[in-house]
XYZ file of C-alpha atoms in Angstrom:
683
model
C 28.179 -233.399 -36.671
C 24.936 -232.502 -34.875
C 26.725 -232.705 -31.688
C 29.772 -230.788 -32.642
C 27.360 -227.977 -33.900
C 25.235 -228.224 -30.722
C 28.215 -227.464 -28.564
C 29.440 -223.981 -28.029
C 32.731 -223.172 -30.044
C 32.248 -219.465 -30.913
C 35.853 -218.769 -30.886
C 37.396 -221.629 -32.555
C 41.011 -221.258 -31.969
C 41.105 -218.614 -29.617
C 43.182 -215.565 -29.841
C 47.080 -216.176 -29.073
C 47.453 -213.675 -26.070
C 50.370 -214.458 -24.019
C 53.670 -215.443 -25.775
C 53.575 -218.806 -23.983
C 50.011 -219.585 -24.490
C 48.942 -222.053 -27.447
C 45.682 -221.943 -29.148
C 42.792 -222.652 -26.843
C 40.883 -225.796 -27.214
C 37.705 -225.316 -25.007
C 35.281 -222.348 -24.284
C 36.304 -222.171 -20.543
C 39.945 -221.098 -21.400
C 38.797 -219.112 -24.385
C 36.363 -216.875 -22.215
C 39.077 -216.288 -19.574
C 41.690 -215.378 -21.884
C 39.106 -212.776 -23.608
C 38.414 -211.141 -20.277
C 42.176 -211.299 -19.513
C 43.312 -209.775 -22.713
C 40.907 -206.752 -22.639
C 42.230 -206.022 -19.052
C 45.705 -206.081 -20.347
C 44.631 -203.363 -23.024
C 43.578 -201.066 -20.133
C 39.819 -201.541 -20.762
C 37.432 -201.909 -18.005
C 34.863 -204.674 -18.563
C 32.344 -206.465 -16.399
C 33.033 -210.197 -17.344
C 30.203 -212.281 -16.287
C 32.451 -215.098 -15.441
C 34.779 -213.214 -13.040
C 34.264 -212.032 -9.531
C 36.503 -209.845 -7.579
C 39.030 -212.539 -7.072
C 39.075 -213.549 -10.844
C 37.569 -216.726 -12.020
C 35.192 -218.237 -9.606
C 33.033 -221.328 -9.872
C 34.678 -222.848 -13.246
C 31.941 -225.495 -13.468
C 29.189 -222.961 -13.622
C 31.103 -220.784 -15.990
C 31.747 -223.809 -18.270
C 27.979 -224.836 -17.899
C 27.055 -221.371 -19.045
C 29.372 -221.055 -22.056
C 28.201 -224.364 -23.349
C 24.511 -223.488 -23.752
C 24.472 -220.984 -26.575
C 25.899 -218.278 -28.571
C 26.616 -215.185 -26.479
C 25.182 -212.825 -29.228
C 21.879 -214.864 -29.376
C 21.418 -214.794 -25.644
C 21.866 -211.120 -25.543
C 19.325 -210.446 -28.149
C 16.823 -212.867 -26.429
C 17.404 -211.119 -22.969
C 16.936 -207.536 -24.674
C 13.761 -209.118 -26.406
C 12.484 -210.351 -23.091
C 12.766 -206.971 -21.515
C 10.753 -205.219 -24.071
C 8.397 -208.266 -24.905
C 5.226 -206.001 -24.075
C 5.975 -203.749 -27.156
C 7.942 -206.097 -29.297
C 8.350 -209.584 -30.543
C 10.920 -211.751 -32.542
C 10.227 -213.741 -35.603
C 12.025 -217.164 -35.283
C 11.457 -218.019 -38.952
C 13.463 -215.362 -40.593
C 17.368 -214.113 -40.371
C 18.622 -210.972 -42.045
C 22.317 -211.036 -42.589
C 24.893 -208.959 -44.901
C 28.234 -210.496 -46.037
C 31.001 -207.846 -45.652
C 34.551 -208.162 -46.275
C 37.705 -206.653 -48.138
C 37.802 -206.738 -51.944
C 38.734 -210.120 -53.285
C 38.217 -212.029 -50.094
C 35.742 -214.332 -51.461
C 32.153 -212.869 -50.633
C 30.382 -213.309 -53.893
C 31.978 -216.898 -54.395
C 30.730 -217.750 -50.972
C 27.156 -216.717 -51.672
C 27.185 -218.743 -54.867
C 27.967 -221.862 -52.898
C 25.309 -220.933 -50.526
C 22.951 -220.840 -53.124
C 24.001 -223.939 -54.778
C 23.649 -226.066 -51.622
C 20.196 -224.514 -50.804
C 18.788 -225.868 -53.849
C 17.985 -222.439 -55.348
C 19.027 -223.796 -58.857
C 17.655 -226.861 -60.767
C 20.196 -229.720 -60.887
C 20.588 -229.536 -64.594
C 20.562 -225.729 -64.729
C 23.651 -223.962 -66.082
C 24.939 -221.432 -63.549
C 27.718 -218.885 -64.342
C 30.358 -217.957 -61.754
C 29.598 -215.010 -59.309
C 25.948 -215.036 -60.053
C 25.349 -212.075 -57.746
C 27.597 -209.864 -59.809
C 24.750 -209.188 -62.610
C 26.186 -206.076 -63.863
C 28.373 -206.067 -67.032
C 30.867 -203.769 -65.287
C 31.233 -206.132 -62.275
C 31.727 -209.071 -64.468
C 34.273 -207.254 -66.470
C 36.397 -205.707 -63.490
C 35.754 -208.663 -61.272
C 34.316 -206.682 -58.282
C 31.063 -206.058 -56.638
C 29.746 -202.554 -57.200
C 26.076 -202.624 -56.123
C 24.567 -204.309 -53.063
C 22.134 -206.970 -53.948
C 19.495 -209.027 -52.096
C 18.792 -212.830 -52.330
C 17.501 -215.305 -49.817
C 17.625 -219.056 -49.013
C 15.608 -221.441 -47.019
C 17.331 -223.730 -44.292
C 15.436 -225.894 -41.874
C 12.303 -224.119 -42.375
C 14.178 -220.671 -41.757
C 14.273 -217.973 -44.325
C 17.788 -216.394 -44.574
C 17.807 -212.983 -46.199
C 21.430 -212.394 -47.581
C 22.793 -209.011 -48.849
C 26.010 -209.119 -50.799
C 27.830 -205.955 -50.402
C 30.844 -204.464 -52.240
C 34.413 -204.936 -50.988
C 36.145 -201.875 -52.401
C 36.635 -198.895 -49.981
C 35.217 -196.554 -52.794
C 31.893 -198.078 -52.598
C 31.548 -198.186 -48.899
C 28.333 -195.931 -49.137
C 26.674 -199.338 -50.617
C 27.507 -200.908 -47.252
C 26.652 -198.430 -44.872
C 23.046 -198.006 -46.210
C 22.210 -201.649 -46.088
C 23.218 -202.314 -42.563
C 20.067 -201.174 -40.948
C 18.383 -203.779 -42.922
C 20.048 -206.817 -40.935
C 20.654 -208.075 -37.374
C 24.172 -209.730 -38.061
C 26.875 -209.859 -40.453
C 29.161 -212.554 -41.738
C 32.723 -211.151 -41.931
C 34.878 -212.768 -44.594
C 38.476 -212.688 -44.053
C 41.106 -214.257 -46.200
C 43.308 -217.206 -44.584
C 46.389 -215.635 -45.601
C 46.074 -211.814 -45.754
C 43.943 -211.468 -42.636
C 42.043 -208.094 -41.947
C 42.565 -205.687 -44.562
C 41.907 -201.793 -44.397
C 38.035 -202.404 -45.906
C 37.780 -205.125 -43.261
C 38.281 -202.507 -40.720
C 35.891 -200.117 -42.094
C 33.175 -202.478 -42.780
C 33.560 -203.993 -39.244
C 33.461 -200.656 -37.655
C 30.074 -199.837 -39.142
C 28.641 -203.227 -38.126
C 29.881 -202.779 -34.758
C 28.181 -199.249 -34.460
C 24.929 -200.631 -35.441
C 25.291 -203.316 -32.601
C 25.191 -206.156 -34.879
C 26.320 -209.709 -34.159
C 29.422 -210.863 -36.047
C 30.250 -214.256 -37.301
C 33.780 -214.400 -38.623
C 34.351 -216.646 -41.771
C 38.073 -217.417 -42.295
C 37.693 -218.022 -46.153
C 40.146 -219.679 -48.679
C 41.275 -222.112 -45.851
C 42.474 -224.417 -48.482
C 45.308 -222.129 -49.552
C 48.829 -223.686 -49.072
C 50.174 -220.580 -47.078
C 47.111 -220.336 -44.849
C 47.507 -219.206 -41.382
C 44.258 -219.253 -39.520
C 45.581 -218.854 -36.154
C 47.277 -215.458 -37.236
C 44.212 -214.333 -38.819
C 41.903 -215.108 -35.811
C 44.375 -213.105 -33.468
C 44.515 -210.203 -35.798
C 40.636 -210.061 -36.341
C 40.215 -210.366 -32.431
C 42.768 -207.481 -32.016
C 40.711 -205.378 -34.415
C 37.489 -206.019 -32.580
C 39.501 -204.683 -29.389
C 40.650 -201.597 -31.263
C 37.213 -200.821 -32.452
C 35.822 -200.949 -28.895
C 33.496 -203.997 -29.418
C 31.593 -205.119 -26.533
C 32.274 -208.177 -24.663
C 29.370 -210.099 -26.416
C 30.741 -208.980 -29.778
C 34.266 -209.936 -29.094
C 32.878 -213.650 -28.341
C 32.367 -214.156 -31.954
C 31.884 -217.321 -33.829
C 34.600 -218.660 -35.990
C 33.836 -220.779 -39.039
C 36.415 -222.100 -41.569
C 35.428 -222.237 -45.078
C 36.471 -222.864 -48.762
C 33.883 -220.887 -50.870
C 35.016 -222.324 -54.131
C 34.798 -225.854 -52.877
C 31.481 -225.141 -50.990
C 33.051 -226.553 -47.563
C 32.970 -225.175 -44.035
C 33.849 -226.447 -40.616
C 34.524 -225.578 -36.952
C 38.302 -226.130 -37.155
C 40.586 -225.644 -40.325
C 41.682 -229.352 -40.258
C 38.330 -230.880 -40.064
C 35.894 -229.201 -42.893
C 32.331 -230.806 -43.541
C 31.509 -231.881 -46.948
C 29.002 -228.806 -47.334
C 28.359 -225.503 -45.773
C 26.174 -227.152 -43.019
C 28.178 -225.485 -40.011
C 27.885 -222.215 -41.696
C 24.157 -222.388 -41.909
C 23.896 -223.609 -38.394
C 26.223 -220.652 -36.989
C 23.720 -218.276 -38.760
C 20.871 -219.653 -36.901
C 22.427 -219.876 -33.748
C 24.367 -216.811 -33.546
C 22.424 -214.196 -35.774
C 19.429 -212.765 -33.627
C 16.011 -213.155 -34.925
C 14.453 -209.840 -35.952
C 12.911 -207.657 -33.107
C 9.549 -206.410 -34.596
C 6.423 -204.649 -33.519
C 3.839 -206.806 -35.152
C 0.671 -204.764 -34.134
C 2.222 -201.321 -34.255
C 1.842 -198.854 -37.227
C 3.580 -199.621 -40.420
C 7.350 -198.642 -40.738
C 9.662 -199.271 -43.524
C 12.954 -197.490 -44.084
C 14.025 -197.458 -47.859
C 17.530 -198.614 -48.123
C 18.023 -199.265 -51.854
C 15.959 -198.359 -55.057
C 15.835 -200.072 -58.471
C 14.173 -199.179 -61.678
C 12.182 -201.570 -63.909
C 10.764 -200.545 -67.302
C 7.387 -201.767 -66.418
C 6.933 -201.356 -62.683
C 8.869 -198.050 -62.468
C 10.784 -197.367 -59.418
C 11.061 -199.982 -56.753
C 11.757 -199.440 -53.088
C 13.627 -201.954 -51.232
C 13.863 -202.264 -47.392
C 13.042 -204.172 -44.343
C 9.637 -203.726 -42.665
C 10.169 -202.912 -38.928
C 6.733 -202.752 -37.714
C 3.092 -203.742 -38.768
C 2.055 -205.163 -41.899
C 2.216 -203.878 -45.693
C -0.517 -205.043 -47.920
C -0.992 -204.828 -51.756
C -3.311 -201.764 -52.682
C -3.221 -200.081 -49.494
C -2.387 -196.308 -49.038
C 0.562 -195.177 -46.962
C 2.257 -192.144 -45.928
C 5.855 -191.310 -47.093
C 7.785 -189.525 -44.377
C 11.022 -187.686 -44.585
C 13.386 -186.817 -41.688
C 12.230 -183.158 -41.705
C 8.525 -184.189 -40.934
C 7.215 -183.536 -44.338
C 4.830 -186.228 -45.538
C 2.956 -187.124 -48.787
C 0.384 -189.995 -49.534
C 0.993 -192.855 -52.018
C -0.507 -196.193 -52.970
C 1.188 -199.612 -53.021
C 0.732 -201.189 -56.378
C 2.761 -204.422 -55.931
C 4.680 -206.141 -53.278
C 7.577 -208.579 -53.625
C 9.600 -210.703 -51.327
C 13.104 -212.419 -52.145
C 12.863 -216.173 -52.290
C 15.667 -217.866 -53.735
C 17.366 -215.755 -56.632
C 14.251 -213.881 -57.613
C 11.525 -211.518 -56.554
C 8.043 -213.230 -55.807
C 4.865 -211.284 -55.679
C 3.044 -211.359 -52.564
C -0.352 -210.066 -51.251
C 1.082 -208.765 -47.861
C 4.481 -208.656 -46.023
C 5.037 -209.284 -42.229
C 7.277 -207.038 -40.214
C 10.866 -208.327 -40.034
C 11.029 -209.451 -43.604
C 13.013 -207.603 -46.680
C 10.634 -206.630 -49.423
C 10.253 -204.651 -52.611
C 7.403 -202.077 -53.008
C 6.328 -200.703 -56.363
C 3.930 -197.723 -56.835
C 5.724 -194.771 -55.431
C 7.588 -193.411 -58.214
C 9.244 -190.361 -56.349
C 10.518 -192.723 -53.389
C 13.930 -191.632 -52.263
C 16.575 -193.887 -50.165
C 16.168 -192.718 -46.564
C 12.705 -192.214 -46.726
C 10.065 -193.997 -44.514
C 6.783 -195.804 -45.780
C 4.591 -195.580 -42.829
C 1.048 -196.079 -41.749
C -1.390 -193.733 -43.456
C -2.948 -192.372 -40.127
C -0.396 -192.727 -37.353
C 3.011 -193.117 -39.298
C 6.180 -191.770 -38.369
C 9.613 -191.309 -39.756
C 12.560 -193.396 -38.978
C 16.036 -192.191 -38.506
C 17.484 -191.432 -42.063
C 20.669 -193.037 -43.476
C 23.961 -191.449 -42.980
C 26.770 -191.899 -44.922
C 30.425 -190.686 -44.715
C 31.235 -187.527 -46.833
C 33.099 -187.839 -50.073
C 36.796 -186.954 -50.427
C 37.542 -186.487 -54.088
C 35.670 -184.446 -56.620
C 35.725 -184.050 -60.559
C 34.371 -181.466 -62.937
C 31.959 -182.806 -65.691
C 31.281 -180.564 -68.621
C 29.815 -180.635 -72.095
C 32.020 -181.859 -74.954
C 33.688 -178.929 -76.714
C 35.971 -180.736 -79.138
C 35.806 -180.574 -82.899
C 34.369 -184.126 -82.831
C 31.336 -183.416 -80.823
C 28.209 -185.243 -81.576
C 29.620 -187.906 -83.926
C 29.313 -190.815 -81.502
C 27.042 -189.717 -78.472
C 23.240 -189.599 -78.449
C 23.059 -187.113 -75.227
C 25.458 -183.998 -75.560
C 23.853 -181.152 -74.282
C 24.077 -179.631 -70.577
C 20.563 -180.359 -70.014
C 20.983 -184.039 -70.503
C 24.139 -183.984 -68.401
C 22.451 -182.277 -65.572
C 19.293 -184.818 -65.326
C 21.772 -187.746 -65.571
C 24.039 -186.558 -62.688
C 21.068 -185.556 -60.423
C 19.240 -188.963 -61.289
C 22.298 -190.590 -60.007
C 21.928 -189.004 -56.518
C 18.614 -190.962 -56.007
C 20.425 -194.223 -55.662
C 23.881 -193.077 -54.942
C 24.089 -191.587 -51.204
C 27.852 -191.257 -51.112
C 27.752 -188.952 -54.313
C 27.210 -185.339 -54.353
C 26.630 -182.993 -57.325
C 27.036 -179.137 -57.448
C 26.680 -176.643 -60.182
C 30.055 -175.349 -61.433
C 31.235 -171.888 -62.438
C 29.560 -171.938 -65.779
C 26.050 -173.455 -66.565
C 27.512 -176.240 -68.633
C 29.863 -177.427 -65.743
C 29.026 -179.600 -62.693
C 31.236 -180.618 -59.724
C 30.874 -184.181 -58.960
C 32.065 -185.516 -55.585
C 32.665 -189.134 -54.698
C 34.532 -191.455 -52.274
C 37.642 -191.938 -54.732
C 38.385 -191.989 -58.254
C 37.119 -195.435 -58.727
C 33.845 -194.323 -57.464
C 33.676 -191.526 -60.099
C 35.204 -193.647 -62.947
C 32.201 -196.232 -62.525
C 29.682 -193.589 -63.058
C 31.694 -192.117 -65.943
C 31.742 -195.883 -67.562
C 28.036 -196.341 -66.926
C 27.022 -192.779 -68.593
C 29.259 -193.401 -71.746
C 27.723 -196.761 -72.213
C 24.180 -195.226 -71.925
C 25.024 -192.938 -74.818
C 26.302 -189.639 -73.090
C 29.234 -187.672 -74.584
C 31.029 -185.123 -72.185
C 34.401 -184.216 -70.689
C 35.740 -184.594 -67.247
C 38.589 -182.782 -65.479
C 41.466 -184.377 -63.200
C 40.438 -185.419 -59.710
C 40.946 -183.148 -56.804
C 40.750 -183.759 -53.257
C 38.048 -182.052 -50.700
C 40.132 -180.150 -48.283
C 38.683 -178.622 -44.933
C 39.490 -175.731 -42.746
C 39.412 -176.401 -39.124
C 40.435 -173.753 -36.792
C 42.036 -171.677 -39.549
C 44.198 -174.779 -40.247
C 44.284 -176.587 -43.657
C 43.391 -180.212 -43.288
C 43.406 -182.850 -46.263
C 42.256 -186.551 -46.389
C 44.626 -189.212 -45.656
C 44.078 -192.839 -46.451
C 45.769 -196.199 -45.298
C 47.410 -197.657 -48.287
C 48.328 -201.406 -47.931
C 50.630 -202.857 -50.542
C 51.288 -206.453 -50.944
C 54.557 -207.251 -53.117
C 57.440 -209.516 -53.526
C 60.472 -208.708 -51.420
C 62.863 -208.092 -54.362
C 60.698 -205.023 -55.309
C 60.527 -203.474 -51.964
C 62.957 -200.685 -52.314
C 61.502 -199.033 -55.524
C 57.974 -199.061 -54.027
C 59.214 -197.634 -50.687
C 60.904 -194.842 -52.537
C 58.073 -194.093 -54.666
C 55.492 -194.041 -51.705
C 58.037 -191.821 -49.846
C 58.098 -189.239 -52.605
C 54.373 -189.125 -52.305
C 54.486 -188.048 -48.726
C 53.627 -191.446 -47.359
C 54.481 -192.647 -43.677
C 55.206 -196.321 -43.066
C 53.871 -197.767 -39.961
C 53.626 -201.436 -40.356
C 55.636 -203.939 -42.348
C 55.277 -207.891 -42.117
C 55.867 -211.091 -44.093
C 52.794 -212.721 -45.766
C 52.782 -216.625 -45.769
C 55.491 -218.767 -47.211
C 55.134 -217.339 -50.638
C 58.119 -214.720 -50.345
C 55.810 -211.802 -50.224
C 55.613 -208.720 -47.973
C 52.865 -206.567 -46.561
C 53.462 -202.900 -45.908
C 51.056 -200.267 -44.704
C 51.236 -196.447 -45.132
C 49.354 -193.390 -44.106
C 49.495 -191.219 -47.101
C 47.645 -188.189 -48.348
C 44.724 -188.714 -50.907
C 46.581 -186.445 -53.176
C 49.563 -188.809 -53.242
C 47.252 -191.737 -54.399
C 46.262 -190.104 -57.565
C 48.170 -191.706 -60.505
C 50.081 -194.062 -57.953
C 48.463 -197.269 -58.802
C 50.131 -197.478 -62.261
C 53.300 -196.195 -61.143
C 53.380 -199.083 -58.399
C 52.558 -201.628 -61.171
C 55.426 -200.437 -63.389
C 58.233 -200.362 -60.703
C 57.010 -203.827 -59.537
C 56.780 -205.363 -62.904
C 52.909 -205.912 -62.370
C 53.229 -207.869 -59.127
C 52.161 -205.440 -56.521
C 48.519 -205.190 -55.055
C 47.382 -201.906 -53.770
C 44.523 -201.550 -51.364
C 43.302 -198.202 -49.710
C 40.643 -197.029 -47.272
C 39.892 -193.525 -45.808
C 41.733 -192.849 -42.487
C 40.586 -189.140 -41.745
C 41.741 -185.704 -42.067
C 45.307 -184.370 -40.961
C 47.210 -181.041 -41.575
C 48.419 -180.321 -44.992
C 51.427 -182.622 -46.031
C 53.249 -180.240 -48.563
C 53.525 -180.219 -52.339
C 53.612 -183.397 -54.109
C 54.640 -184.068 -57.542
C 52.361 -186.602 -59.406
C 53.984 -186.411 -62.884
C 57.509 -185.388 -64.180
C 56.788 -185.783 -67.897
C 54.872 -183.541 -70.384
C 52.421 -184.410 -73.057
C 52.740 -184.391 -76.536
C 50.043 -182.364 -78.440
C 48.809 -182.335 -81.771
C 49.554 -179.328 -83.909
C 46.606 -179.548 -86.429
C 43.481 -181.278 -87.446
C 43.891 -184.167 -89.596
C 44.404 -188.110 -90.127
C 47.810 -189.452 -88.585
C 50.278 -190.874 -91.013
C 53.166 -193.333 -90.490
C 55.617 -190.864 -91.922
C 54.722 -188.231 -89.213
C 54.714 -190.879 -86.325
C 58.007 -192.269 -87.147
C 59.774 -189.030 -86.382
C 57.173 -188.280 -83.469
C 58.007 -191.557 -81.505
C 61.445 -190.450 -80.989
C 59.997 -187.528 -78.533
C 58.179 -189.914 -76.160
C 55.745 -192.743 -76.060
C 52.707 -192.385 -78.518
C 49.055 -193.158 -77.538
C 47.916 -193.284 -81.179
C 48.329 -195.077 -84.183
C 48.244 -194.329 -88.035
C 45.171 -193.777 -89.686
C 43.293 -192.211 -86.704
C 41.693 -188.703 -86.670
C 43.095 -185.979 -84.470
C 42.349 -182.406 -83.647
C 44.254 -179.506 -82.728
C 45.152 -179.718 -78.601
C 44.529 -183.493 -78.528
C 47.241 -185.267 -76.385
C 48.708 -187.911 -78.606
C 51.604 -189.204 -76.442
C 53.699 -188.515 -73.330
C 56.681 -186.288 -73.622
C 60.095 -187.766 -72.360
C 60.887 -184.580 -70.787
C 59.044 -182.007 -68.504
C 56.847 -179.524 -70.306
C 54.463 -180.062 -73.377
C 55.533 -180.424 -76.964
C 53.470 -179.639 -80.014
C 53.831 -182.078 -83.041
C 52.505 -182.449 -86.498
C 51.291 -185.939 -86.637
C 49.417 -185.544 -89.768
C 52.424 -184.714 -92.059
C 52.370 -186.542 -95.166
C 55.619 -187.393 -97.232
C 56.374 -185.041 -100.109
C 55.859 -186.416 -103.687
C 58.522 -185.520 -106.205
C 59.974 -186.738 -109.578
C 63.119 -188.008 -108.256
C 63.131 -191.659 -107.728
C 64.982 -193.255 -104.914
C 66.690 -196.642 -105.192
C 64.715 -198.031 -102.183
C 61.726 -196.715 -100.145
C 62.481 -196.102 -96.614
C 60.990 -198.893 -94.269
C 59.114 -197.409 -91.583
C 58.926 -199.141 -87.985
C 56.751 -198.020 -85.445
C 56.439 -198.878 -81.820
C 53.378 -200.140 -80.337
C 51.218 -197.391 -78.900
C 50.061 -197.153 -75.485
C 46.504 -198.122 -74.851
C 45.249 -196.252 -72.030
C 41.768 -197.049 -70.516
C 39.540 -194.746 -68.683
C 41.168 -195.301 -65.472
C 44.604 -194.629 -66.849
C 43.532 -191.493 -68.459
C 42.040 -189.932 -65.398
C 45.121 -190.769 -63.644
C 47.424 -189.281 -66.397
C 45.821 -185.834 -66.885
C 46.957 -182.644 -64.865
C 45.334 -179.476 -63.983
C 45.219 -178.196 -67.665
C 44.038 -181.220 -69.159
C 40.791 -183.014 -69.918
C 39.372 -186.473 -70.861
C 36.720 -186.397 -73.665
C 34.590 -189.349 -73.037
C 32.289 -190.811 -75.822
C 30.262 -194.053 -76.326
C 33.001 -195.488 -78.766
C 36.144 -193.275 -77.737
C 38.379 -191.808 -74.908
C 40.709 -189.162 -75.776
C 42.820 -186.543 -73.730
C 43.168 -183.024 -74.643
C 44.437 -179.716 -73.459
C 41.631 -177.642 -71.718
C 41.028 -174.880 -74.011
C 39.745 -172.391 -71.284
C 43.154 -172.335 -69.422
C 45.114 -172.124 -72.787
C 43.205 -168.937 -73.478
C 43.843 -167.365 -70.203
C 47.690 -168.162 -70.587
């Protein structure tokens, strides 16, 4: 194994370029094919192994490619040029694990932690240990970026686990400045997905080295050659450099904790992956003797320590108890004192007296610190470039609860409580914006997508807040007097038998198909659309309905395009309660003939509350609290009332359901939908 790792095999099975070419088996052929393919695509490049006639001195070329990873050599050459002002730390590696949602990032991190002996042999460890948030465990996705570290052969490897959903792309963007390389995890069947493109684009813009990990290689329908070819083409499309295109490929099974340099020959552990990290991820370049500089990339809050600033120390040394200067991008500075210092060791924060440049650390004592600010030397410190993230595309209105049930379940119900909580979210969530609305009790919150805003709403209701939210709306732009709206790339994976209804549904939402292909041998197809963000509102439930719950929808922001025209997202109206009271079986029995109900007998409702979905366009008011009249006439037999099971709508379902004149009432214990009283009065 040591010999296999020591030899340069950065491309693994190289991209299949000409139709007649097979998978290349040695670095010599791989390097030639990389340059040849990039010339086919019309790109000018200076391949270090080609002269004016083509490939010259093949022995010399082979000797050069078999020495070390190209990305590492580039970093070392760059470091040697500026060795007078900077140096590298050989005992530290900083990496971020990026991928599309559900491609196995967090599971792979679990295996890395276990094999690095972070936990005791008899310690009980739950699955997806990095997903520590309750919402993350319930939904099965990563929402927040988290730090950890392991030790391998005397080298400390700082690992940042990032979200894979496109709505949380801001979490990925702001942590990439802390690392020198990324592990790009790609599913062995699905290949590069929309979010894979987004995170890879950001990593390449930072100039990071990339190690491609083909995960879930043990799946029966795995197609590693196709995945590597597609990933390489994605590198070319994103204008990657020659060194970045010469990426290392590792084949792994995160759930089994195995990795290898070929899909058919996996080691018994993740040793090949750890070796690839040490070999291909550059050492952090630091200015050891320069003035202190640390860019704050993340913040946390502790009840005892207050706000904790997390980032990588770029230059100098941080010591506990020293005074520092906090600088912003507009050259305004203030002074503060560091009370405690922590570094990440294994799965916990460990207090230290000082931190050397190149390491990721946590700083306590600066309670007003913000993400994007720089902790610098007190006398000669300067601010580093601040963190920039992409603009939000969807907005929603947040207002105080005005229903008759206000104050029954929530702890924080006033506009002051709502304002403080929303603006406090901006300190940690850079991809979100908050603005004052038309009235003093209304606020406009903008985010990357409906899921981005829904997570905020769910966190607030669990904290005891009670409020109302309006329907999501896209954020349009006017450029040269032309109306532009956001478009997204939607990828739908579904069985072939449901292809017709899904294609028809996406066509009604102004979607344009640009790719369709089969996926593996499981009888599923993958279709890709460019569709307006407006068309995605309420689309997820509709696709699940027509595909019998078998379709998987993924989206990622593509850009702004001209207005696509009107889109009808809902054809049915709503059933609205006629008066306040408690629902009865007698009233619901006749009401269920009008549509599908959301409520059951014995529930309290108020006038204007939405109690069901009408089977026809337009709203219909119903009396769902009507009781059976009590008379002296005795019937031979009482009528048996049989009620259909009501629909149980979650918070995400309610936000997708409501339209312009409707609101969602959110409380710690209940989620209700109602008509907007302000719009009703205007009408």
